[in-house]
CSV table of C-alpha atoms and ligand atoms in Angstrom, one decimal:
chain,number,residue,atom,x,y,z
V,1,UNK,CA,-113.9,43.2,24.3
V,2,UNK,CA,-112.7,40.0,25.5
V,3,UNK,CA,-111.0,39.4,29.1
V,4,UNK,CA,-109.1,36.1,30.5
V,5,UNK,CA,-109.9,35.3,34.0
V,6,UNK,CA,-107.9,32.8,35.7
V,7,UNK,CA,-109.1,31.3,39.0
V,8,UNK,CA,-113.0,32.1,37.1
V,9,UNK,CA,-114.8,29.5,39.3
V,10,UNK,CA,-113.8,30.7,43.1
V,11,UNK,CA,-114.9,33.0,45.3
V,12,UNK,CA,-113.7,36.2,44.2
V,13,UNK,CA,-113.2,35.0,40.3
V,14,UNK,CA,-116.9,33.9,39.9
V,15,UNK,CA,-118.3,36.9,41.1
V,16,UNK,CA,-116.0,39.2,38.7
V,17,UNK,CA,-117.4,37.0,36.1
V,18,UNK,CA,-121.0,38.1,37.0
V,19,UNK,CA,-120.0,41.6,36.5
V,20,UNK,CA,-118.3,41.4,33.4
V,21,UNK,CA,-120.7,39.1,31.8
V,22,UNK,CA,-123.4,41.6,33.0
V,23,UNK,CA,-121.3,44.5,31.9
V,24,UNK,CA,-121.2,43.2,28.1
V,25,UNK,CA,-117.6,41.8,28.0
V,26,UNK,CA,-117.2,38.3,26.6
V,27,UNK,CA,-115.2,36.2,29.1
V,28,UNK,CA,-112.8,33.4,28.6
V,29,UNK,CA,-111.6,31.6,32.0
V,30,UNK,CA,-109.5,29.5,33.2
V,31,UNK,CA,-109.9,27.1,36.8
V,32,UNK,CA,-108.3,23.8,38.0
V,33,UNK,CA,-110.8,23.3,40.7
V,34,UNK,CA,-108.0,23.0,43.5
V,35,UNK,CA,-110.5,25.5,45.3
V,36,UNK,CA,-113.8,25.4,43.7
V,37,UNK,CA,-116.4,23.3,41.9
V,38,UNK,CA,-117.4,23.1,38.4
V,39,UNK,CA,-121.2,23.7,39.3
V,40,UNK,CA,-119.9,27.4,39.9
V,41,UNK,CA,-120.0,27.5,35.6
V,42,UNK,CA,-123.9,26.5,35.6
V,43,UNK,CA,-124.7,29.1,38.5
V,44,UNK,CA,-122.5,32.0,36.7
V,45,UNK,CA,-125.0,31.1,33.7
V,46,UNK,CA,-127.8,31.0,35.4
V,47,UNK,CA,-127.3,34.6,37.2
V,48,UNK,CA,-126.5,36.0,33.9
V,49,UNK,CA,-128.2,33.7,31.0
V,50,UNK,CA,-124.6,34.0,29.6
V,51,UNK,CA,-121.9,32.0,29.3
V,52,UNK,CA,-118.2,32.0,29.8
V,53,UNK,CA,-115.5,30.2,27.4
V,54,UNK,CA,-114.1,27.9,29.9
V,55,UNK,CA,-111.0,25.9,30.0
V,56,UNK,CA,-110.3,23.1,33.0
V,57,UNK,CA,-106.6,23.8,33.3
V,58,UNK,CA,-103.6,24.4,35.7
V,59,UNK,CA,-101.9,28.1,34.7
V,60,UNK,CA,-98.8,26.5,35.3
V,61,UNK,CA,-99.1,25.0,32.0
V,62,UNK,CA,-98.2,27.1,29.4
V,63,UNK,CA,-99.8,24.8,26.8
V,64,UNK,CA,-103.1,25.1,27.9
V,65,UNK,CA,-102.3,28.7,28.2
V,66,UNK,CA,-101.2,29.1,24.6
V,67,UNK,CA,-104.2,27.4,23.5
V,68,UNK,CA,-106.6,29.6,25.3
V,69,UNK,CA,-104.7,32.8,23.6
V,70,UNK,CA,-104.5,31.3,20.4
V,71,UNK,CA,-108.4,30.4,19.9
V,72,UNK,CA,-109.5,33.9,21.5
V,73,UNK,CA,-108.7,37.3,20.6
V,74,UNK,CA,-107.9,38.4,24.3
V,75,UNK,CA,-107.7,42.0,25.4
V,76,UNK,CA,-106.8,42.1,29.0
V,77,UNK,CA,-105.9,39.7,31.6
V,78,UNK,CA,-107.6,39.3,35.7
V,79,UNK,CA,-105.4,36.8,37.1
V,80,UNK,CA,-107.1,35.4,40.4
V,81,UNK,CA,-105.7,31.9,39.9
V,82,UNK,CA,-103.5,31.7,43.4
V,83,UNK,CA,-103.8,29.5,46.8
V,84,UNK,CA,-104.9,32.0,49.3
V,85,UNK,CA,-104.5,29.9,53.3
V,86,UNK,CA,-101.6,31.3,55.7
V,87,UNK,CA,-101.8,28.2,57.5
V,88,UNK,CA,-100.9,26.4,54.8
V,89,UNK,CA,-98.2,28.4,53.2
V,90,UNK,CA,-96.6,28.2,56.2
V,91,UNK,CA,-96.7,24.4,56.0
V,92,UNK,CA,-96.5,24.2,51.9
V,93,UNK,CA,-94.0,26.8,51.2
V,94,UNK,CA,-92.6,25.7,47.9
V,95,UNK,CA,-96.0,24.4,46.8
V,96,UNK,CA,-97.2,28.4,47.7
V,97,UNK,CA,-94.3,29.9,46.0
V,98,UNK,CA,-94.6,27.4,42.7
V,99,UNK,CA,-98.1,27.8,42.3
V,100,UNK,CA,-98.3,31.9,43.3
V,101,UNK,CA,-95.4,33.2,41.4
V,102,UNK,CA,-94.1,30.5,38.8
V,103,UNK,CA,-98.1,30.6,37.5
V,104,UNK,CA,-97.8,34.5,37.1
V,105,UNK,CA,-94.4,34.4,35.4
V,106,UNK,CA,-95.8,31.6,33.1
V,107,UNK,CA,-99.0,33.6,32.0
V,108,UNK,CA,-96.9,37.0,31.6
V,109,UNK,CA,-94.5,34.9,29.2
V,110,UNK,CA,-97.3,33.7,26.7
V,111,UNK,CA,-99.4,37.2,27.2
V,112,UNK,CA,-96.2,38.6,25.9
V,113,UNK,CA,-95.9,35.9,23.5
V,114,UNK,CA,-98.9,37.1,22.0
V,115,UNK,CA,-98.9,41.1,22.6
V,116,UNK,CA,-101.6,40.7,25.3
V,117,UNK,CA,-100.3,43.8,27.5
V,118,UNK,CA,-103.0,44.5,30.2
V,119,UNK,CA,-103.1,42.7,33.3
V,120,UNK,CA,-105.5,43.6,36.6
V,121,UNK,CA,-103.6,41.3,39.4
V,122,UNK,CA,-105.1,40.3,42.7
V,123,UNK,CA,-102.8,41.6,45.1
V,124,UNK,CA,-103.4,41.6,49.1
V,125,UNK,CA,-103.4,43.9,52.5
V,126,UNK,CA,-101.0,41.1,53.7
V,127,UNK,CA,-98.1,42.9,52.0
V,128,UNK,CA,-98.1,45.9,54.2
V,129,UNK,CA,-97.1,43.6,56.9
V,130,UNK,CA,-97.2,45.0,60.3
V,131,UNK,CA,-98.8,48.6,59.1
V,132,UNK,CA,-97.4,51.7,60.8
V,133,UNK,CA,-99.8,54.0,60.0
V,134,UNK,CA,-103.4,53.6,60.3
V,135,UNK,CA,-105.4,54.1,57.8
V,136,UNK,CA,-103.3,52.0,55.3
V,137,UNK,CA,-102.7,54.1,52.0
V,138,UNK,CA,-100.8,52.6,48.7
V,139,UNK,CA,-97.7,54.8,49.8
V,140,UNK,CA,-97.1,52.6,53.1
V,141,UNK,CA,-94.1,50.5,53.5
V,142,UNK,CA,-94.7,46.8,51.9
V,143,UNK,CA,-92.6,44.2,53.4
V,144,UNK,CA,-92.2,42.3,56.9
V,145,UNK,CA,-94.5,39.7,55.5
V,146,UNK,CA,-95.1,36.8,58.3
V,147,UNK,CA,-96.1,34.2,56.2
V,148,UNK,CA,-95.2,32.0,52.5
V,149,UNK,CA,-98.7,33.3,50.8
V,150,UNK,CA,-98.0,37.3,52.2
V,151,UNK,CA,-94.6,37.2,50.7
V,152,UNK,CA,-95.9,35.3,47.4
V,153,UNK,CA,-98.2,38.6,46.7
V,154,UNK,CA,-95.2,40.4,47.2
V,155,UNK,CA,-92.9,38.8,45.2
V,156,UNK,CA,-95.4,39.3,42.0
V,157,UNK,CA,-95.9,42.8,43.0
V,158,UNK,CA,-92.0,43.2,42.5
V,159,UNK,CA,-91.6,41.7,39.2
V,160,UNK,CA,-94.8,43.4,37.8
V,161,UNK,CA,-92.8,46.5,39.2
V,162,UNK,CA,-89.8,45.6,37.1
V,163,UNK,CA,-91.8,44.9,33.9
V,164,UNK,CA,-93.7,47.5,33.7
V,165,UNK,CA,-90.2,49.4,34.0
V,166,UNK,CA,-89.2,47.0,31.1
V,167,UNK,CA,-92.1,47.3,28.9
V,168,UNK,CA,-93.7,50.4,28.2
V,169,UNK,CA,-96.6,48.8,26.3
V,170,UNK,CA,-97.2,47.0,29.5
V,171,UNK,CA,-100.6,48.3,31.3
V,172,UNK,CA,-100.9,46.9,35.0
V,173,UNK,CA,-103.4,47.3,37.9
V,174,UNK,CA,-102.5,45.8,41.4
V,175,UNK,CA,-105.6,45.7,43.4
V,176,UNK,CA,-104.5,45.0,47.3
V,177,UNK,CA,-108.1,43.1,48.6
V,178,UNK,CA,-108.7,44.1,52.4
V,179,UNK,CA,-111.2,41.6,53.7
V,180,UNK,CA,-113.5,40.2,51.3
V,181,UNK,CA,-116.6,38.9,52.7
V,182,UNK,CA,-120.8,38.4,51.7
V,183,UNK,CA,-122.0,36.7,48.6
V,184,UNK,CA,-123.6,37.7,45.4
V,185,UNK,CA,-127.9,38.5,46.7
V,186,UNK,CA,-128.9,35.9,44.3
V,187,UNK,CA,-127.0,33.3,46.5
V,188,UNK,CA,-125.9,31.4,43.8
V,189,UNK,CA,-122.7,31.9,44.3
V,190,UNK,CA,-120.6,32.8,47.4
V,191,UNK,CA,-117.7,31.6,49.9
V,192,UNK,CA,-117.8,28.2,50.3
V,193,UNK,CA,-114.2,27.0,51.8
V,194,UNK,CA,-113.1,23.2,52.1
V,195,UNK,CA,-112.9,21.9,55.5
V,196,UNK,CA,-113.0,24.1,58.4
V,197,UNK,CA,-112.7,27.5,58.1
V,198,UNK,CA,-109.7,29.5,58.7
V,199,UNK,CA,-111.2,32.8,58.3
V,200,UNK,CA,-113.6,34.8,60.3
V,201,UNK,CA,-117.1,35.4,57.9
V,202,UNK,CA,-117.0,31.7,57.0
V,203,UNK,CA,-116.4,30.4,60.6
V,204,UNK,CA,-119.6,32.7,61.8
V,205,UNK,CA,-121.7,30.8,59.3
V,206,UNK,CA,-120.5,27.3,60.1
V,207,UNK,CA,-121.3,28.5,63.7
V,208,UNK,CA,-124.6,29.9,62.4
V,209,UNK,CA,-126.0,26.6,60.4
V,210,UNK,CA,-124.5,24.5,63.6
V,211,UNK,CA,-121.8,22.9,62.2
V,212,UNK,CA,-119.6,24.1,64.4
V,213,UNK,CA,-120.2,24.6,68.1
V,214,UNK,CA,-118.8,28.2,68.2
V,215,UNK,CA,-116.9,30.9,67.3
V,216,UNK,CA,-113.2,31.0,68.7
V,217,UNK,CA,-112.2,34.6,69.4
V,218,UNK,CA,-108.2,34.9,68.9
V,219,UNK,CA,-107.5,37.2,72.0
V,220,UNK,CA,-109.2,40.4,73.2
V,221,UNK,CA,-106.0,42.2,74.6
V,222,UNK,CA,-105.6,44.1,71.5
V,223,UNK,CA,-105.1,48.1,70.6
V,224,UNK,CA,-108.7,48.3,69.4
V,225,UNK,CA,-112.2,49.3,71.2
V,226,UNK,CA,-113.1,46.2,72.5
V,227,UNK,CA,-109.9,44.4,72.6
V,228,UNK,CA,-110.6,42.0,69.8
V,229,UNK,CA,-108.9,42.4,66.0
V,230,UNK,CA,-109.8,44.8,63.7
V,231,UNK,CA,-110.3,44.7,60.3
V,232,UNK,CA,-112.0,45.9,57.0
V,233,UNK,CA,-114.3,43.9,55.8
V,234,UNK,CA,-115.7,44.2,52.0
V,235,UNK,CA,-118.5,43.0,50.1
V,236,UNK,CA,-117.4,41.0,47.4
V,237,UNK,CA,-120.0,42.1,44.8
V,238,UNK,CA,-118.1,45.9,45.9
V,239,UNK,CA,-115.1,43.9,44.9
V,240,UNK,CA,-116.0,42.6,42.0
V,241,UNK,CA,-117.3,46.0,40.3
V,242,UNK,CA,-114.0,47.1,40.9
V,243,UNK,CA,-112.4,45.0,37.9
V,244,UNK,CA,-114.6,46.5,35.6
V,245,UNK,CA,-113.4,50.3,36.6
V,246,UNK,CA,-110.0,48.9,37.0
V,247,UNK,CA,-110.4,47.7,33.2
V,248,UNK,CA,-111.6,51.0,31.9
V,249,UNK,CA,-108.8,52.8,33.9
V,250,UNK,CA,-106.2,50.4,32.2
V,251,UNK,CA,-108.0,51.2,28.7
V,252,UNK,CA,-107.0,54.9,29.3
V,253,UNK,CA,-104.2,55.5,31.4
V,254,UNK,CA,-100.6,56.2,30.2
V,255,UNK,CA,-99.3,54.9,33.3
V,256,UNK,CA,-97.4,51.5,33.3
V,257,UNK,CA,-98.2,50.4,37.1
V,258,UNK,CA,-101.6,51.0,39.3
V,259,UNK,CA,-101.6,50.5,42.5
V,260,UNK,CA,-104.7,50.6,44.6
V,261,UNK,CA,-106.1,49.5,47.9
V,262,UNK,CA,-109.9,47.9,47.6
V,263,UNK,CA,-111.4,48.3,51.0
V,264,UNK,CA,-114.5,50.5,52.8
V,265,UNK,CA,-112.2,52.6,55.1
V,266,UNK,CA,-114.0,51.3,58.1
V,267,UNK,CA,-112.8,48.9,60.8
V,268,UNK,CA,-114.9,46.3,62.6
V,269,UNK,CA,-113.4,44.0,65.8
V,270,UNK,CA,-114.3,40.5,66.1
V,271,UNK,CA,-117.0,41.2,68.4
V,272,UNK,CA,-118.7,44.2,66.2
V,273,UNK,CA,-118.7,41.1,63.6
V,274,UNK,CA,-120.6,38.6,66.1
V,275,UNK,CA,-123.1,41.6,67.0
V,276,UNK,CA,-124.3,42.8,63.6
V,277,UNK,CA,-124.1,39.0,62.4
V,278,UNK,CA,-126.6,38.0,65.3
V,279,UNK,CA,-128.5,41.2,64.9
V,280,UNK,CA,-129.0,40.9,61.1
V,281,UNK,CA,-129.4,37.1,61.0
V,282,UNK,CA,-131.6,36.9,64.0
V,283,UNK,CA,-129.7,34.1,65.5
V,284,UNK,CA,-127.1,33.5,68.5
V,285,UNK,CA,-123.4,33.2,67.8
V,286,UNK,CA,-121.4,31.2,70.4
V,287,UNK,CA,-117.8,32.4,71.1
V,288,UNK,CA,-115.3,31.9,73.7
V,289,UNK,CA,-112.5,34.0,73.6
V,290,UNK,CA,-108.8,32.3,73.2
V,291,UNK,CA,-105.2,32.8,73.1
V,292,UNK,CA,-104.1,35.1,70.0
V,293,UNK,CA,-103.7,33.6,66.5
V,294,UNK,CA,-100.0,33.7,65.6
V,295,UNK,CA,-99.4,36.7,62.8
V,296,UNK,CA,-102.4,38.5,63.6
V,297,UNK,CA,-102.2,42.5,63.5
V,298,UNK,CA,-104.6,44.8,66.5
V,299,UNK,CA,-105.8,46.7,63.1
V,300,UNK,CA,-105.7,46.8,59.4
V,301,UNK,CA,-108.2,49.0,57.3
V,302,UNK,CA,-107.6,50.8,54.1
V,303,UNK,CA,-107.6,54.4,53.1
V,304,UNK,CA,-109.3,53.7,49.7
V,305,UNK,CA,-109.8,57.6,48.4
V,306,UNK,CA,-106.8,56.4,46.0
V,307,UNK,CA,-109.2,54.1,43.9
V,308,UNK,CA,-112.3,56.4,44.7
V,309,UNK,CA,-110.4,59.4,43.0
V,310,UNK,CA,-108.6,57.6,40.2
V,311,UNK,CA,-111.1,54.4,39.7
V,312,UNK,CA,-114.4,56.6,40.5
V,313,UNK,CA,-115.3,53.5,42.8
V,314,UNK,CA,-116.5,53.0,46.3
V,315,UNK,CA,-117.7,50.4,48.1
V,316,UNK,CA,-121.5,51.1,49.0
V,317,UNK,CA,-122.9,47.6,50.8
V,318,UNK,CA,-122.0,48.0,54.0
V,319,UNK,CA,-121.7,45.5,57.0
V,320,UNK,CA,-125.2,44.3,57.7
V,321,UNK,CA,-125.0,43.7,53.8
V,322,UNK,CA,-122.2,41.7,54.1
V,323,UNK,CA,-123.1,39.4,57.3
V,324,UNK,CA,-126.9,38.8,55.6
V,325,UNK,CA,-125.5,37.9,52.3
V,326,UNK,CA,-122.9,35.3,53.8
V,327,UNK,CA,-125.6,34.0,56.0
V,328,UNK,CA,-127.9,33.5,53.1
V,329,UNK,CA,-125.4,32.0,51.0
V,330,UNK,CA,-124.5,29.5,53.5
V,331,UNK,CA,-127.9,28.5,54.4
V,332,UNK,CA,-127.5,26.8,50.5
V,333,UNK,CA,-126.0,23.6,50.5
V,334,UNK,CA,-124.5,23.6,46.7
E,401,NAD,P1,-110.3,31.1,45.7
E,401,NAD,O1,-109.4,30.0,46.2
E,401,NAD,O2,-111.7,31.0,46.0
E,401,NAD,O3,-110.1,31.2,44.1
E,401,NAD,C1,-108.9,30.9,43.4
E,401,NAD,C2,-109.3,30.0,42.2
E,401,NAD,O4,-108.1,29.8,41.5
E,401,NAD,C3,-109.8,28.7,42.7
E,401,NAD,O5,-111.0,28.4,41.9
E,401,NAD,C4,-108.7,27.7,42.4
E,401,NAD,O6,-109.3,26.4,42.0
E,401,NAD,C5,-108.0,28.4,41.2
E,401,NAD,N1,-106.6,28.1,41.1
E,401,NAD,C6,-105.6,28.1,42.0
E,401,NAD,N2,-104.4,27.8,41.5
E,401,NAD,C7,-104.6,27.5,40.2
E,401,NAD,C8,-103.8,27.2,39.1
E,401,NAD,N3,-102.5,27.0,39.3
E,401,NAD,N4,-104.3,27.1,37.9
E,401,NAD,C9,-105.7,27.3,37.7
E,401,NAD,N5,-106.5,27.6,38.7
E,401,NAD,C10,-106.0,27.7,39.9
E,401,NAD,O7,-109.7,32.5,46.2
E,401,NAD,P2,-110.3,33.9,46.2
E,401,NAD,O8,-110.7,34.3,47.5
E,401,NAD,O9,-111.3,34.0,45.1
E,401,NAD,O10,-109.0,34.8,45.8
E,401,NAD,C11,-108.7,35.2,44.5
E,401,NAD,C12,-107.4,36.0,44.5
E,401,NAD,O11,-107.5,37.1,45.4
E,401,NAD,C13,-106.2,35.2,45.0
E,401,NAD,O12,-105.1,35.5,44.2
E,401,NAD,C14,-106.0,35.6,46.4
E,401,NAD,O13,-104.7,35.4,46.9
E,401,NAD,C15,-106.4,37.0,46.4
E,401,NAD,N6,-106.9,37.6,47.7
E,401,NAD,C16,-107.9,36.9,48.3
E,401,NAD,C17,-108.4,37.4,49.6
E,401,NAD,C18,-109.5,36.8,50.3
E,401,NAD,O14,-109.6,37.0,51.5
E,401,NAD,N7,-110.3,36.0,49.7
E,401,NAD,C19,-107.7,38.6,50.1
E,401,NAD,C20,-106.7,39.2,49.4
E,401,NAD,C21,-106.3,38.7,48.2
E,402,UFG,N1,-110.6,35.6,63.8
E,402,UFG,C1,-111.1,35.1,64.9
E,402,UFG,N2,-111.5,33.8,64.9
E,402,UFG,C2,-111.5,33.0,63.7
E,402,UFG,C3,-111.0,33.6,62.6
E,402,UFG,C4,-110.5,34.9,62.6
E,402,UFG,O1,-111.1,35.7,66.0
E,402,UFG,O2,-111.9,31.8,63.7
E,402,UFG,C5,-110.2,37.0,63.8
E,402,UFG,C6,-108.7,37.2,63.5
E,402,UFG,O3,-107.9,37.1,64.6
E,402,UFG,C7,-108.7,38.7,62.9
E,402,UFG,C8,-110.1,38.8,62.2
E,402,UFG,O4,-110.9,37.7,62.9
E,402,UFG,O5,-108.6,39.6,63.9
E,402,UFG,C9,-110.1,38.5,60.7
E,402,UFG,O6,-109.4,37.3,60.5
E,402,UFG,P1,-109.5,36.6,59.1
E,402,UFG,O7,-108.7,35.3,59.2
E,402,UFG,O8,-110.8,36.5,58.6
E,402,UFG,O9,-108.7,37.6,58.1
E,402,UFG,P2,-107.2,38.2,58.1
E,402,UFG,O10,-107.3,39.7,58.3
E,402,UFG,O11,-106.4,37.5,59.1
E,402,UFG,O12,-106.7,37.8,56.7
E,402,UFG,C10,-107.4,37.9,55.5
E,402,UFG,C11,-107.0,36.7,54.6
E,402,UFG,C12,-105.6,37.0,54.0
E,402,UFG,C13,-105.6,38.4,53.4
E,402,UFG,C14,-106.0,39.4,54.4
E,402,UFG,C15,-106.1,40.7,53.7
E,402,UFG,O13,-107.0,35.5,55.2
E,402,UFG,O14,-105.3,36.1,53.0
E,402,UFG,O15,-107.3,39.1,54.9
E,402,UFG,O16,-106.4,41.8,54.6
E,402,UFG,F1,-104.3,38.7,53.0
């Protein structure tokens, strides 16, 4: 069975390749680099011994596109390919909105093009908004996004709604990501962001290795335990294994549209972070605490006993997992 990745080489993407290439599915996948590095093919290989059919492409190109499905008997689609910074969707709308939802209506053209009718999409917690309700289940309100890359996810989760409406051949799983964090335990591969980091894993380690001076807290007068944000953090190889039970659901399900939250059900604040990161790591994280971070929500963390029940999948690495993993990772200057 053969399964198009798009977005193969970053974070997320490389490490569902590992899987699948483990799992015994041949891969073809797509990357333009815009947010990850070609050596990410050679480390794939090298965790695995295998090797995945790569082509160096935008998906906003349908040529390459119909090339890729023309020259491989393709069974089911993982689309990753998407820019993924608030900050700079906010700044870049149309760049966002072009690149997050013009790609997706360009690869759902040629997959229909040639009969290519399953699709796992990566979706996000962002579209929930401002959640009401705490845990977050898949029956919560989307909407109220705050920001360009929120509302893109959304957008694509509407027309995926309206084509699986349309076509009944059509076989879709949304997966909505809570927090993904760690790195695969070979550290070959892992989160390795350009510039400075806008997210909270990421920033620990630049804090840890000493290329940053610390950790800036955003605000500690939240609704939570300790007053800082809370949030549901999941390892990304727990991520990853979820593609392949989201394939073998889409293999055998009637259904048109999936829809399922990928988290651990657990919250951590900011500060529960710094602890088990220092704690773990053996090492001192610097923070001051600061004025809130425009957008940000007290708490967001998933009630995932849809994707346990229907997927047969849970996450089982839990958060010292996560903050050793990521440390490791970034201690290897790639
Ligand atoms: P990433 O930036 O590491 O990976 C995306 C990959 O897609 C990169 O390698 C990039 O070069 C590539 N890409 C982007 N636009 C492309 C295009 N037009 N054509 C070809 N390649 C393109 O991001 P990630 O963390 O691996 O995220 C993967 C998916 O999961 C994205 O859709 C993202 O929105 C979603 N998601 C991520 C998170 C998170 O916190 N990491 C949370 C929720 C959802
Ligand atoms: N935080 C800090 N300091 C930092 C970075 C973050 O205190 O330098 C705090 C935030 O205020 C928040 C928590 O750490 O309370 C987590 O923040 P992240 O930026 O790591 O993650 P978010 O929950 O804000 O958002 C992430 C991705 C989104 C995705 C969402 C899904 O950035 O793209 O998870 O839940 F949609």
């Amino acid at each position: 069975m053969k399964v198009f990745v798009t977005g193969c080489t970053g974070y997320i993407g490389s490490h569902t390749c590992v899987e699948l290439l483990e799992a015994g599915y041949e891969v073809a996948g797509l990357d333009n680099f815009s947010n990850s590095k070609k050596s990410v093919l050679d480390r794939i290989k090298e965790i695995t011994n295998k090797e995945i059919k790569f082509y160096e492409g935008d998906m906003l190109d349908k040529n390459i596109l119909e090339k890729i499905f023309s020259e491989n008997k393709i069974d089911i689609v993982i689309d990753f390919a998407a820019y993924k910074s608030v900050g700079d969707s906010v700044q870049k709308p149309v760049e966002y909105y072009i690149n997050n939802v013009s790609s997706v209506l360009t690869l759902l053209s040629v997959m229909q093009k040639y009969n290519v009718k399953k699709l796992l999409f990566s979706s996000s917690a962002t579209v929930y908004g401002t959640p009401e309700v705490m845990p977050i289940t898949e029956e919560a309100k989307v909407g109220g996004t705050t920001n360009p890359y929120g509302t893109s996810k959304l957008y694509v989760e509407g027309i995926l709604k309206d084509l699986a409406y349309a076509d009944k051949d059509f076989k879709i799983c949304v997966f909505r990501y809570f927090n993904p964090v760690g790195a695969h335990p070979s550290y070959l591969i892992g989160e390795d962001p350009l510039g400075v980091p806008a997210n909270l894993m990421p920033y620990i380690c630049k804090v840890a290795t000493k290329e940053l001076p610390y950790l800036n807290v955003f605000g500690n007068d939240y609704n939570t335990l300790d007053g800082t944000g809370v949030r549901d953090y999941i390892h990304v190889v727990d991520l990853a294994k979820a593609h392949i039970n989201g394939i073998e659901k889409l293999n055998n399900t009637d259904k048109n549209l999936h829809i399922y939250n990928l988290g651990t059900g657990k919250g951590y604040s900011v500060l529960e972070m710094v602890k088990t990161f220092e704690k773990v790591n053996n090492i001192k994280i610097d923070y001051r605490i600061v004025e809130r971070r425009e957008g940000d929500v007290d708490e967001c963390y998933a009630d995932s006993s849809l994707a346990e029940k229907e997927l047969n999948w849970y996450a089982t690495l839990g958060l010292e997992d996560m903050c050793r993993d990521a440390y490791n990772f970034s201690l290897k200057k790639y």
